Each structure stands twice: as C-alpha cells, then as structure tokens.
C-alpha cells in the first residue's frame, strides 16, 4: 500500500521518526516522505543523514497550527501521527501545553486530513492511555477517541483513521535504559519502586506495527502488539549488575505497572497471533466481520498489563540487546 506513495510523519524528528523513515524508504520506496516538526535544529541534523535523497522532505510546523498542517498535507496519501508532549512529569507541570499539543493537535490533524483527502492515518498511542492515571495518559486517551471518531466525519472522503498502542520503547531518548547507563558511572541506580514492571518493545517492532495498521485497517481499530515485560530491577541488573539500587519513590503521575488493554475494552477486543485489536463500540463496528478479520474474542474481564503478561524478557536477553545496540541507545 505504501509503495511509491506520499507519506507525512508528524513529530518526525523524534525517536520513532528516526527509525520509521529509513526503514520505510528501504521497504516501500515512497515517492515522497515528509518530516513535519517544529524543531529546526533537529530537522537540520536529521537532514544530514539523507544527503541528496529527493524522496525526503522537511517541513517546519506545529500540529497546533491547522493552517500549516493543511499546507503540509497537500498531495499526501498517508500520515503517521507521532507528535506529542509525552514526558509524564512535564505534562503534570505544564498541563495546558500538553492539552494543546495532544488534544487540539489531534483535532487539527483529523480535520486537515479529511479536508485534504488523505487516504489513511495511523496515530501512535501509549499504554498510559489505558485507564490513565496521569495527564499525559488522559490526553492520549482523548486523542485516541478523536482519531477513532474521525472515521465518522470523513463523509464521502475515503479518509480512514486507526491507532497503534505500545509501551516502553527500549533505548529511546528519555527512556530508562539510557538513564540507567548514565547513572551506572556513579555506581548507584535510582529506581522509583522495586515492584514496578514495564513492557519492552523495540522501535523496529513499533514501525512494523504501524505498517500492519496501514495494510489491514478498515478504520477505528486500536492495534496492540504482544510484547514481553520486565521488572525495573531486572532492567537495572541488565545495565549495571554491580550497581547499588536506591529506591526514591514513584514520580507524580507515574504508574506502578503499564496497561495496554483494560477490562472495559475486553468486550470489543480480539486476539491474533502476535497482536490484539480493540474495535470501536460506536456504530456496531466491534461486530463488523471486516474489522474482526478472523480474530478471536478475548475473555470477559481480560486485562493486558505488564504485571500479568505471560511473556517475560530475561536479563540475559536485554544484556545482549544493549551490547548489540550500544552506539544508538539514547541518541534518538
């Protein structure tokens, strides 16, 4: 579907964009891939990676600016929405700014994509949008609902919206692995709570989930990849086995465990070989055979969280991954 098309990614200079862009260029050879973001320095640095590749374009803009979005979407077939205010403490202390980007920005993008006749839109979500306990999660839950409902507003246009949801991205900038690697130099790693668990996914797996959504979506689905969990203490041991662990308490808005599917969504959730799919309750879309596409209904009250996950990553597996990816951890 993406071959020889025009694609735009919002927030494209972030961790996800740095992985999505080269992999998509190689696999699909799009006619044009536009990186839309508001940080000119990040765009300048990223542009150096692609030299004279005429397929890659850079467009300064903010998802808060609907007119600028509309201009950027001229001739675009597919959109990946990765722009967000996403650091939990930052959102707690700057709530208005978080709402403007994560909610108003989503509204702007839905409207602009419909107006411009974009074919398909996939928005990135987060585990924190399931049963949110912080402002970031609450804004992303609203964002998810906006993209799902966008399928009701497209009218005669063929614009369709879907969402992909995943947890902690291994080694991304601002994640716990590079944080622990930096602290390891002091011999002491600070953990918020020794009971804490997290889902573990690579950026490459996140990109593949977006590709799947583009390929399969009928509109309104939330795709959730099956991924392993780890205890935060095991993550610390994988990074610095000899370091002392110091407990400092949970930060404002932080969850003890990550959850990607709550019991309230179980009624509309279907299981596949390597992922789940939450279907919308509206318009009876959750009983649509095209959207179900051979999935198996999960049990009543099903919850997919990092503490009840049947799949756990071993310390040795994470150690091997860190060794293999040492040079790029925390760089994007």
Short mmCIF file of C-alpha atoms in Angstrom, two decimals:
data_model
loop_
_atom_site.label_atom_id
_atom_site.label_comp_id
_atom_site.label_asym_id
_atom_site.label_seq_id
_atom_site.Cartn_x
_atom_site.Cartn_y
_atom_site.Cartn_z
CA UNK A 1 0.00 0.00 0.00
CA UNK A 2 2.80 2.45 0.84
CA UNK A 3 4.84 1.77 -2.29
CA UNK A 4 5.52 4.88 -4.39
CA UNK A 5 3.14 6.94 -2.22
CA UNK A 6 3.49 10.27 -0.43
CA UNK A 7 3.80 9.94 3.37
CA UNK A 8 3.95 12.57 6.12
CA UNK A 9 5.01 11.93 9.70
CA UNK A 10 4.25 14.50 12.41
CA UNK A 11 6.89 14.78 15.10
CA UNK A 12 9.14 13.03 12.62
CA UNK A 13 12.45 14.09 14.19
CA UNK A 14 11.76 12.05 17.34
CA UNK A 15 12.85 8.52 18.19
CA UNK A 16 10.08 6.88 16.18
CA UNK A 17 10.70 9.02 13.11
CA UNK A 18 14.43 8.26 13.11
CA UNK A 19 13.56 4.58 12.78
CA UNK A 20 10.42 4.82 10.63
CA UNK A 21 11.98 6.97 7.91
CA UNK A 22 14.98 4.79 6.88
CA UNK A 23 13.06 1.52 7.21
CA UNK A 24 10.13 2.85 5.15
CA UNK A 25 12.42 4.29 2.48
CA UNK A 26 14.10 0.91 2.11
CA UNK A 27 10.99 -1.28 2.19
CA UNK A 28 8.46 0.80 0.25
CA UNK A 29 10.43 3.37 -1.76
CA UNK A 30 7.82 6.11 -1.34
CA UNK A 31 7.70 8.94 -3.85
CA UNK A 32 7.91 11.47 -1.01
CA UNK A 33 8.38 11.20 2.76
CA UNK A 34 7.76 14.46 4.62
CA UNK A 35 9.09 15.03 8.15
CA UNK A 36 6.82 17.57 9.85
CA UNK A 37 8.04 19.01 13.17
CA UNK A 38 8.65 22.31 14.94
CA UNK A 39 12.34 21.98 15.89
CA UNK A 40 14.53 23.41 13.13
CA UNK A 41 17.78 22.15 14.67
CA UNK A 42 16.53 18.56 14.88
CA UNK A 43 15.42 18.82 11.26
CA UNK A 44 18.81 20.25 10.26
CA UNK A 45 20.66 17.39 11.96
CA UNK A 46 18.31 14.75 10.56
CA UNK A 47 18.57 16.14 7.03
CA UNK A 48 22.32 15.46 7.07
CA UNK A 49 21.56 11.74 7.27
CA UNK A 50 19.79 11.72 3.89
CA UNK A 51 22.02 13.96 1.79
CA UNK A 52 20.55 14.48 -1.66
CA UNK A 53 17.77 11.89 -1.35
CA UNK A 54 14.95 13.72 -3.13
CA UNK A 55 12.33 11.49 -1.53
CA UNK A 56 12.92 13.01 1.92
CA UNK A 57 11.45 16.46 2.61
CA UNK A 58 11.40 18.59 5.75
CA UNK A 59 8.56 20.88 6.73
CA UNK A 60 8.71 23.18 9.78
CA UNK A 61 5.34 23.28 11.51
CA UNK A 62 3.34 22.58 14.65
CA UNK A 63 0.28 20.33 14.96
CA UNK A 64 -1.31 23.19 16.91
CA UNK A 65 -1.33 25.21 13.65
CA UNK A 66 -4.14 23.86 11.47
CA UNK A 67 -3.37 26.12 8.51
CA UNK A 68 0.25 25.00 8.43
CA UNK A 69 -0.82 21.36 8.70
CA UNK A 70 -3.21 21.84 5.81
CA UNK A 71 -0.42 23.25 3.66
CA UNK A 72 1.91 20.38 4.54
CA UNK A 73 -0.74 17.78 3.64
CA UNK A 74 -1.07 18.84 0.00
CA UNK A 75 -0.74 15.68 -2.11
CA UNK A 76 -0.15 13.41 0.91
CA UNK A 77 -1.59 9.86 0.82
CA UNK A 78 -0.65 8.52 4.27
CA UNK A 79 0.04 10.14 7.64
CA UNK A 80 1.76 8.83 10.78
CA UNK A 81 0.97 10.96 13.82
CA UNK A 82 3.92 10.77 16.21
CA UNK A 83 3.91 14.34 17.56
CA UNK A 84 3.09 14.60 21.27
CA UNK A 85 4.03 16.09 24.60
CA UNK A 86 4.87 12.81 26.28
CA UNK A 87 7.17 13.13 29.32
CA UNK A 88 4.88 12.39 32.28
CA UNK A 89 6.28 14.93 34.82
CA UNK A 90 6.47 17.61 32.10
CA UNK A 91 2.78 17.11 31.32
CA UNK A 92 1.86 17.22 35.02
CA UNK A 93 3.55 20.59 35.50
CA UNK A 94 2.56 22.05 32.08
CA UNK A 95 -0.99 20.77 31.62
CA UNK A 96 -2.26 23.48 29.26
CA UNK A 97 0.63 22.90 26.87
CA UNK A 98 0.06 19.14 26.93
CA UNK A 99 -3.63 19.61 26.08
CA UNK A 100 -2.84 22.00 23.23
CA UNK A 101 -0.49 19.53 21.54
CA UNK A 102 -2.06 16.17 22.33
CA UNK A 103 -5.76 17.06 22.05
CA UNK A 104 -6.04 20.22 19.97
CA UNK A 105 -3.27 18.93 17.70
CA UNK A 106 -5.17 15.68 17.15
CA UNK A 107 -8.34 17.61 16.29
CA UNK A 108 -6.43 19.75 13.82
CA UNK A 109 -4.91 16.72 12.14
CA UNK A 110 -8.21 14.85 11.84
CA UNK A 111 -9.89 17.87 10.24
CA UNK A 112 -6.97 18.69 7.94
CA UNK A 113 -6.57 15.08 6.74
CA UNK A 114 -10.26 14.85 5.87
CA UNK A 115 -10.20 18.23 4.12
CA UNK A 116 -7.14 17.23 2.08
CA UNK A 117 -8.40 13.76 1.19
CA UNK A 118 -5.59 11.82 2.89
CA UNK A 119 -6.19 8.07 2.43
CA UNK A 120 -5.04 6.59 5.73
CA UNK A 121 -3.87 7.99 9.09
CA UNK A 122 -2.21 5.97 11.87
CA UNK A 123 -1.75 7.69 15.25
CA UNK A 124 0.74 6.50 17.86
CA UNK A 125 -0.74 5.91 21.31
CA UNK A 126 0.68 4.74 24.62
CA UNK A 127 -0.04 2.27 27.39
CA UNK A 128 -0.77 5.31 29.56
CA UNK A 129 -3.98 5.94 27.57
CA UNK A 130 -5.49 2.76 29.05
CA UNK A 131 -7.07 3.57 32.41
CA UNK A 132 -5.00 6.79 32.64
CA UNK A 133 -3.51 7.86 35.95
CA UNK A 134 -1.74 10.99 34.69
CA UNK A 135 -2.46 13.94 32.43
CA UNK A 136 -0.35 12.62 29.56
CA UNK A 137 -2.34 9.38 29.54
CA UNK A 138 -5.64 11.26 29.78
CA UNK A 139 -4.80 13.47 26.81
CA UNK A 140 -3.72 10.45 24.75
CA UNK A 141 -6.97 8.66 25.61
CA UNK A 142 -8.86 11.68 24.27
CA UNK A 143 -6.60 11.72 21.23
CA UNK A 144 -7.31 8.03 20.57
CA UNK A 145 -11.05 8.68 20.78
CA UNK A 146 -10.75 11.62 18.38
CA UNK A 147 -8.95 9.56 15.75
CA UNK A 148 -11.44 6.69 16.11
CA UNK A 149 -14.40 9.07 15.77
CA UNK A 150 -12.71 10.74 12.80
CA UNK A 151 -13.92 7.79 10.74
CA UNK A 152 -17.47 9.05 11.31
CA UNK A 153 -16.66 12.52 9.99
CA UNK A 154 -14.94 11.72 6.71
CA UNK A 155 -18.24 11.56 4.80
CA UNK A 156 -17.72 11.00 1.07
CA UNK A 157 -13.94 11.12 1.56
CA UNK A 158 -12.13 7.80 1.86
CA UNK A 159 -10.01 9.03 4.78
CA UNK A 160 -9.63 6.34 7.45
CA UNK A 161 -8.03 6.56 10.91
CA UNK A 162 -6.51 3.90 13.19
CA UNK A 163 -4.32 3.85 16.31
CA UNK A 164 -1.34 1.74 17.41
CA UNK A 165 -0.56 1.40 21.12
CA UNK A 166 2.64 0.17 22.78
CA UNK A 167 4.68 0.67 25.93
CA UNK A 168 8.26 1.49 26.89
CA UNK A 169 10.49 1.77 23.80
CA UNK A 170 13.84 0.18 24.55
CA UNK A 171 16.75 2.60 24.41
CA UNK A 172 14.83 5.61 23.11
CA UNK A 173 15.83 9.06 24.30
CA UNK A 174 14.30 9.72 27.72
CA UNK A 175 13.67 6.03 28.44
CA UNK A 176 15.01 4.17 31.45
CA UNK A 177 17.86 2.24 29.75
CA UNK A 178 19.98 5.28 28.73
CA UNK A 179 19.09 6.86 32.08
CA UNK A 180 20.46 3.84 33.93
CA UNK A 181 23.53 3.74 31.65
CA UNK A 182 24.33 7.32 32.60
CA UNK A 183 23.81 6.65 36.32
CA UNK A 184 25.94 3.48 36.15
CA UNK A 185 29.03 5.71 36.09
CA UNK A 186 28.26 6.67 39.70
CA UNK A 187 27.71 3.09 40.86
CA UNK A 188 24.17 3.87 42.07
CA UNK A 189 20.94 3.43 40.07
CA UNK A 190 17.78 5.15 41.31
CA UNK A 191 14.54 3.23 40.91
CA UNK A 192 11.14 4.56 41.84
CA UNK A 193 9.68 1.28 43.17
CA UNK A 194 11.19 -2.24 43.11
CA UNK A 195 7.75 -3.74 42.27
CA UNK A 196 7.50 -1.70 39.05
CA UNK A 197 7.13 -3.54 35.72
CA UNK A 198 7.31 -2.29 32.15
CA UNK A 199 6.51 -3.58 28.66
CA UNK A 200 9.54 -3.81 26.35
CA UNK A 201 9.38 -3.07 22.62
CA UNK A 202 12.00 -2.03 20.07
CA UNK A 203 11.49 0.89 17.71
CA UNK A 204 11.67 -1.54 14.80
CA UNK A 205 8.74 -3.51 16.22
CA UNK A 206 6.80 -0.26 16.62
CA UNK A 207 7.39 0.60 12.96
CA UNK A 208 6.23 -2.85 11.86
CA UNK A 209 3.02 -2.40 13.86
CA UNK A 210 2.33 0.87 12.01
CA UNK A 211 2.92 -0.85 8.67
CA UNK A 212 0.48 -3.58 9.68
CA UNK A 213 -2.16 -1.00 10.59
CA UNK A 214 -1.82 0.74 7.21
CA UNK A 215 -2.10 -2.59 5.43
CA UNK A 216 -5.10 -4.00 7.34
CA UNK A 217 -7.15 -1.13 8.79
CA UNK A 218 -10.78 -0.59 7.92
CA UNK A 219 -10.94 2.40 10.28
CA UNK A 220 -11.28 2.83 14.05
CA UNK A 221 -9.04 -0.01 15.22
CA UNK A 222 -6.50 0.20 18.05
CA UNK A 223 -3.62 -2.22 17.40
CA UNK A 224 -1.74 -3.54 20.44
CA UNK A 225 1.37 -5.65 19.84
CA UNK A 226 2.16 -8.62 22.10
CA UNK A 227 5.49 -7.81 23.74
CA UNK A 228 7.42 -9.02 26.81
CA UNK A 229 7.56 -7.43 30.25
CA UNK A 230 10.42 -6.80 32.67
CA UNK A 231 10.73 -5.77 36.31
CA UNK A 232 12.54 -2.46 36.66
CA UNK A 233 15.05 -4.14 38.97
CA UNK A 234 15.89 -6.65 36.21
CA UNK A 235 16.36 -3.81 33.73
CA UNK A 236 18.79 -2.25 36.21
CA UNK A 237 20.70 -5.54 36.60
CA UNK A 238 20.98 -5.88 32.83
CA UNK A 239 22.50 -2.39 32.56
CA UNK A 240 24.79 -2.42 35.62
CA UNK A 241 24.86 -5.75 37.52
CA UNK A 242 27.19 -4.45 40.24
CA UNK A 243 25.47 -1.13 40.89
CA UNK A 244 23.63 -0.31 44.10
CA UNK A 245 19.86 0.16 43.68
CA UNK A 246 18.37 3.12 45.55
CA UNK A 247 14.58 3.44 45.86
CA UNK A 248 13.37 7.05 45.56
CA UNK A 249 9.58 6.70 45.26
CA UNK A 250 7.13 6.99 42.38
CA UNK A 251 7.15 10.31 40.49
CA UNK A 252 4.00 12.45 40.03
CA UNK A 253 1.66 10.69 37.61
CA UNK A 254 3.79 7.55 37.29
CA UNK A 255 2.15 4.09 37.23
CA UNK A 256 3.43 1.03 39.04
CA UNK A 257 2.56 -1.19 36.05
CA UNK A 258 1.82 -0.44 32.41
CA UNK A 259 -1.58 -1.39 30.97
CA UNK A 260 -2.45 -1.51 27.28
CA UNK A 261 -5.89 -3.13 27.36
CA UNK A 262 -8.29 -2.63 30.27
CA UNK A 263 -11.23 -4.76 31.37
CA UNK A 264 -13.62 -2.17 29.96
CA UNK A 265 -12.22 -2.78 26.46
CA UNK A 266 -12.31 -6.58 26.71
CA UNK A 267 -15.83 -6.79 25.25
CA UNK A 268 -14.54 -5.28 21.98
CA UNK A 269 -11.02 -6.80 21.87
CA UNK A 270 -9.85 -9.58 19.56
CA UNK A 271 -6.68 -11.64 19.69
CA UNK A 272 -4.39 -12.57 16.80
CA UNK A 273 -1.11 -14.45 16.63
CA UNK A 274 1.18 -11.59 17.65
CA UNK A 275 -1.15 -8.70 18.46
CA UNK A 276 -4.54 -7.65 19.83
CA UNK A 277 -7.05 -5.31 18.24
CA UNK A 278 -9.52 -3.13 20.16
CA UNK A 279 -12.52 -2.29 17.98
CA UNK A 280 -14.77 0.75 18.47
CA UNK A 281 -18.00 0.35 20.38
CA UNK A 282 -19.69 3.01 18.24
CA UNK A 283 -21.75 2.20 15.13
CA UNK A 284 -21.56 -1.55 15.90
CA UNK A 285 -18.06 -1.54 14.38
CA UNK A 286 -16.93 -4.04 17.01
CA UNK A 287 -19.13 -6.71 15.37
CA UNK A 288 -18.06 -5.88 11.80
CA UNK A 289 -16.56 -9.04 10.19
CA UNK A 290 -14.20 -6.93 8.06
CA UNK A 291 -12.73 -5.27 11.14
CA UNK A 292 -12.67 -8.52 13.16
CA UNK A 293 -10.87 -10.23 10.26
CA UNK A 294 -10.65 -13.68 11.84
CA UNK A 295 -9.73 -12.54 15.34
CA UNK A 296 -10.66 -14.50 18.46
CA UNK A 297 -12.62 -12.63 21.18
CA UNK A 298 -10.70 -12.29 24.46
CA UNK A 299 -12.31 -13.48 27.70
CA UNK A 300 -14.62 -11.26 29.76
CA UNK A 301 -12.62 -9.01 32.07
CA UNK A 302 -9.40 -9.54 30.11
CA UNK A 303 -6.60 -7.13 31.04
CA UNK A 304 -3.27 -6.84 29.25
CA UNK A 305 -0.80 -5.28 31.66
CA UNK A 306 2.92 -5.55 32.29
CA UNK A 307 2.47 -7.40 35.59
CA UNK A 308 0.09 -10.13 34.32
CA UNK A 309 1.84 -10.65 31.00
CA UNK A 310 2.65 -14.33 30.23
CA UNK A 311 5.77 -13.25 28.29
CA UNK A 312 8.81 -12.00 30.26
CA UNK A 313 12.16 -10.83 28.92
CA UNK A 314 15.19 -12.39 30.59
CA UNK A 315 18.05 -10.26 31.93
CA UNK A 316 20.48 -12.01 29.55
CA UNK A 317 18.26 -11.14 26.56
CA UNK A 318 18.28 -7.45 27.45
CA UNK A 319 22.05 -7.54 28.07
CA UNK A 320 22.57 -8.95 24.58
CA UNK A 321 20.31 -6.29 23.07
CA UNK A 322 22.18 -3.50 24.89
CA UNK A 323 25.54 -4.80 23.66
CA UNK A 324 24.27 -5.01 20.09
CA UNK A 325 22.70 -1.52 20.12
CA UNK A 326 25.20 0.30 22.36
CA UNK A 327 26.04 3.04 19.86
CA UNK A 328 22.47 4.26 19.31
CA UNK A 329 20.91 3.92 22.76
CA UNK A 330 19.64 7.30 23.92
CA UNK A 331 20.80 9.04 20.74
CA UNK A 332 17.36 9.42 19.16
#
